[in-house]
């Protein structure tokens, strides 16, 4: 049998987990941007550091949002992600990962499809 070797710099080793409570108005005080309707994954925008009620961990501006309460939100429209968060009770568990460097983007497609000819 072969062993699966995971490189130390693989993105899965850099996943952040945190739990944030909503304030009295029901807000997380963390802006979410992007979403499938913009051709992007949802990601963390401005974080109101003084108002965010962290239970554990932290989020940083620019991180990609992977999960909300163990539900994968990758590829969902932002309005669906916001609906999931709105319907959560208690501290909301988030999984995020810092975005890679721009130079690490996937090279262009060399397939013979119409889009790339």
PDB file of C-alpha atoms in Angstrom:
ATOM      1  CA  UNK A   1       0.000   0.000   0.000  1.00  0.00           C
ATOM      2  CA  UNK A   2       1.133   3.514  -0.644  1.00  0.00           C
ATOM      3  CA  UNK A   3       0.971   6.201   1.966  1.00  0.00           C
ATOM      4  CA  UNK A   4      -0.668   9.531   1.302  1.00  0.00           C
ATOM      5  CA  UNK A   5       1.940  12.180   1.921  1.00  0.00           C
ATOM      6  CA  UNK A   6       0.641  15.636   2.688  1.00  0.00           C
ATOM      7  CA  UNK A   7       3.002  18.527   2.110  1.00  0.00           C
ATOM      8  CA  UNK A   8       3.498  20.922   5.000  1.00  0.00           C
ATOM      9  CA  UNK A   9       2.428  23.866   2.843  1.00  0.00           C
ATOM     10  CA  UNK A  10      -0.825  22.268   1.673  1.00  0.00           C
ATOM     11  CA  UNK A  11      -3.796  24.566   2.279  1.00  0.00           C
ATOM     12  CA  UNK A  12      -5.603  22.005   4.461  1.00  0.00           C
ATOM     13  CA  UNK A  13      -2.902  22.410   7.103  1.00  0.00           C
ATOM     14  CA  UNK A  14      -3.728  26.115   7.357  1.00  0.00           C
ATOM     15  CA  UNK A  15      -7.477  25.930   8.061  1.00  0.00           C
ATOM     16  CA  UNK A  16      -8.585  28.237  10.888  1.00  0.00           C
ATOM     17  CA  UNK A  17     -11.503  27.431  13.144  1.00  0.00           C
ATOM     18  CA  UNK A  18     -13.328  29.950  15.293  1.00  0.00           C
ATOM     19  CA  UNK A  19     -16.631  30.483  17.043  1.00  0.00           C
ATOM     20  CA  UNK A  20     -18.331  33.887  17.075  1.00  0.00           C
ATOM     21  CA  UNK A  21     -21.432  34.910  19.020  1.00  0.00           C
ATOM     22  CA  UNK A  22     -23.962  37.308  17.570  1.00  0.00           C
ATOM     23  CA  UNK A  23     -24.402  40.645  19.345  1.00  0.00           C
ATOM     24  CA  UNK A  24     -27.707  41.887  20.817  1.00  0.00           C
ATOM     25  CA  UNK A  25     -28.871  42.931  17.318  1.00  0.00           C
ATOM     26  CA  UNK A  26     -28.102  39.473  15.920  1.00  0.00           C
ATOM     27  CA  UNK A  27     -25.007  40.632  14.000  1.00  0.00           C
ATOM     28  CA  UNK A  28     -21.602  38.928  13.792  1.00  0.00           C
ATOM     29  CA  UNK A  29     -19.804  42.219  13.073  1.00  0.00           C
ATOM     30  CA  UNK A  30     -17.857  40.425  10.342  1.00  0.00           C
ATOM     31  CA  UNK A  31     -18.499  41.512   6.751  1.00  0.00           C
ATOM     32  CA  UNK A  32     -18.858  38.749   4.169  1.00  0.00           C
ATOM     33  CA  UNK A  33     -18.110  39.389   0.500  1.00  0.00           C
ATOM     34  CA  UNK A  34     -17.895  37.437  -2.755  1.00  0.00           C
ATOM     35  CA  UNK A  35     -20.131  34.451  -3.413  1.00  0.00           C
ATOM     36  CA  UNK A  36     -20.939  32.287  -6.402  1.00  0.00           C
ATOM     37  CA  UNK A  37     -23.053  35.008  -8.008  1.00  0.00           C
ATOM     38  CA  UNK A  38     -19.792  36.973  -8.435  1.00  0.00           C
ATOM     39  CA  UNK A  39     -17.788  33.924  -9.525  1.00  0.00           C
ATOM     40  CA  UNK A  40     -15.953  33.808  -6.208  1.00  0.00           C
ATOM     41  CA  UNK A  41     -15.979  31.893  -2.952  1.00  0.00           C
ATOM     42  CA  UNK A  42     -17.443  33.790  -0.008  1.00  0.00           C
ATOM     43  CA  UNK A  43     -14.690  35.496   1.955  1.00  0.00           C
ATOM     44  CA  UNK A  44     -14.207  37.633   5.035  1.00  0.00           C
ATOM     45  CA  UNK A  45     -14.398  41.392   4.488  1.00  0.00           C
ATOM     46  CA  UNK A  46     -14.012  44.034   7.197  1.00  0.00           C
ATOM     47  CA  UNK A  47     -13.805  42.652  10.737  1.00  0.00           C
ATOM     48  CA  UNK A  48     -15.065  45.086  13.401  1.00  0.00           C
ATOM     49  CA  UNK A  49     -12.451  43.971  15.936  1.00  0.00           C
ATOM     50  CA  UNK A  50     -13.932  45.864  18.894  1.00  0.00           C
ATOM     51  CA  UNK A  51     -17.435  44.461  18.398  1.00  0.00           C
ATOM     52  CA  UNK A  52     -16.758  40.834  17.376  1.00  0.00           C
ATOM     53  CA  UNK A  53     -17.554  38.436  20.214  1.00  0.00           C
ATOM     54  CA  UNK A  54     -15.076  35.577  19.707  1.00  0.00           C
ATOM     55  CA  UNK A  55     -15.608  32.377  21.717  1.00  0.00           C
ATOM     56  CA  UNK A  56     -12.380  30.878  20.383  1.00  0.00           C
ATOM     57  CA  UNK A  57     -10.078  31.509  17.449  1.00  0.00           C
ATOM     58  CA  UNK A  58     -10.193  34.555  15.173  1.00  0.00           C
ATOM     59  CA  UNK A  59     -10.920  35.445  11.567  1.00  0.00           C
ATOM     60  CA  UNK A  60      -8.921  37.822   9.386  1.00  0.00           C
ATOM     61  CA  UNK A  61      -9.904  39.990   6.465  1.00  0.00           C
ATOM     62  CA  UNK A  62      -9.499  38.203   3.132  1.00  0.00           C
ATOM     63  CA  UNK A  63      -9.834  34.628   4.416  1.00  0.00           C
ATOM     64  CA  UNK A  64     -12.001  32.268   2.362  1.00  0.00           C
ATOM     65  CA  UNK A  65     -15.048  30.925   4.183  1.00  0.00           C
ATOM     66  CA  UNK A  66     -15.133  27.119   3.928  1.00  0.00           C
ATOM     67  CA  UNK A  67     -17.761  26.038   6.473  1.00  0.00           C
ATOM     68  CA  UNK A  68     -20.488  27.444   8.697  1.00  0.00           C
ATOM     69  CA  UNK A  69     -21.535  25.063  11.470  1.00  0.00           C
ATOM     70  CA  UNK A  70     -19.948  22.078   9.634  1.00  0.00           C
ATOM     71  CA  UNK A  71     -21.926  22.923   6.461  1.00  0.00           C
ATOM     72  CA  UNK A  72     -19.683  23.450   3.444  1.00  0.00           C
ATOM     73  CA  UNK A  73     -20.446  26.851   1.926  1.00  0.00           C
ATOM     74  CA  UNK A  74     -17.789  26.759  -0.805  1.00  0.00           C
ATOM     75  CA  UNK A  75     -19.411  27.660  -4.100  1.00  0.00           C
ATOM     76  CA  UNK A  76     -22.667  28.961  -2.588  1.00  0.00           C
ATOM     77  CA  UNK A  77     -24.121  32.373  -3.419  1.00  0.00           C
ATOM     78  CA  UNK A  78     -23.526  34.938  -0.672  1.00  0.00           C
ATOM     79  CA  UNK A  79     -27.254  35.234   0.100  1.00  0.00           C
ATOM     80  CA  UNK A  80     -27.355  31.484   0.906  1.00  0.00           C
ATOM     81  CA  UNK A  81     -24.308  31.800   3.183  1.00  0.00           C
ATOM     82  CA  UNK A  82     -25.942  34.734   4.979  1.00  0.00           C
ATOM     83  CA  UNK A  83     -29.183  32.748   5.362  1.00  0.00           C
ATOM     84  CA  UNK A  84     -27.292  29.864   6.968  1.00  0.00           C
ATOM     85  CA  UNK A  85     -25.655  32.281   9.425  1.00  0.00           C
ATOM     86  CA  UNK A  86     -28.934  34.054  10.148  1.00  0.00           C
ATOM     87  CA  UNK A  87     -30.602  30.749  11.089  1.00  0.00           C
ATOM     88  CA  UNK A  88     -27.804  29.619  13.428  1.00  0.00           C
ATOM     89  CA  UNK A  89     -28.345  29.675  17.181  1.00  0.00           C
ATOM     90  CA  UNK A  90     -25.621  30.210  19.756  1.00  0.00           C
ATOM     91  CA  UNK A  91     -21.952  30.741  18.843  1.00  0.00           C
ATOM     92  CA  UNK A  92     -21.414  30.186  15.126  1.00  0.00           C
ATOM     93  CA  UNK A  93     -18.508  27.928  14.188  1.00  0.00           C
ATOM     94  CA  UNK A  94     -16.612  29.012  11.083  1.00  0.00           C
ATOM     95  CA  UNK A  95     -13.808  27.353   9.154  1.00  0.00           C
ATOM     96  CA  UNK A  96     -11.692  29.668   7.031  1.00  0.00           C
ATOM     97  CA  UNK A  97      -8.396  29.553   5.184  1.00  0.00           C
ATOM     98  CA  UNK A  98      -6.080  32.325   4.106  1.00  0.00           C
ATOM     99  CA  UNK A  99      -6.071  32.864   0.350  1.00  0.00           C
ATOM    100  CA  UNK A 100      -3.001  31.830  -1.588  1.00  0.00           C
ATOM    101  CA  UNK A 101      -0.647  34.206  -3.321  1.00  0.00           C
ATOM    102  CA  UNK A 102      -1.665  35.554  -6.725  1.00  0.00           C
ATOM    103  CA  UNK A 103       1.429  33.965  -8.292  1.00  0.00           C
ATOM    104  CA  UNK A 104       0.152  30.554  -7.208  1.00  0.00           C
ATOM    105  CA  UNK A 105      -2.848  30.715  -9.536  1.00  0.00           C
ATOM    106  CA  UNK A 106      -3.591  27.760 -11.794  1.00  0.00           C
ATOM    107  CA  UNK A 107      -1.936  28.184 -15.191  1.00  0.00           C
ATOM    108  CA  UNK A 108      -4.172  28.909 -18.181  1.00  0.00           C
ATOM    109  CA  UNK A 109      -6.084  26.080 -19.793  1.00  0.00           C
ATOM    110  CA  UNK A 110      -4.414  24.523 -22.814  1.00  0.00           C
ATOM    111  CA  UNK A 111      -7.408  22.466 -23.857  1.00  0.00           C
ATOM    112  CA  UNK A 112      -8.924  22.860 -27.352  1.00  0.00           C
ATOM    113  CA  UNK A 113     -12.231  24.271 -26.055  1.00  0.00           C
ATOM    114  CA  UNK A 114     -13.780  27.313 -27.771  1.00  0.00           C
ATOM    115  CA  UNK A 115     -13.267  29.504 -24.733  1.00  0.00           C
ATOM    116  CA  UNK A 116      -9.482  29.150 -24.900  1.00  0.00           C
ATOM    117  CA  UNK A 117      -8.835  29.170 -28.659  1.00  0.00           C
TER     118      UNK A 117
END
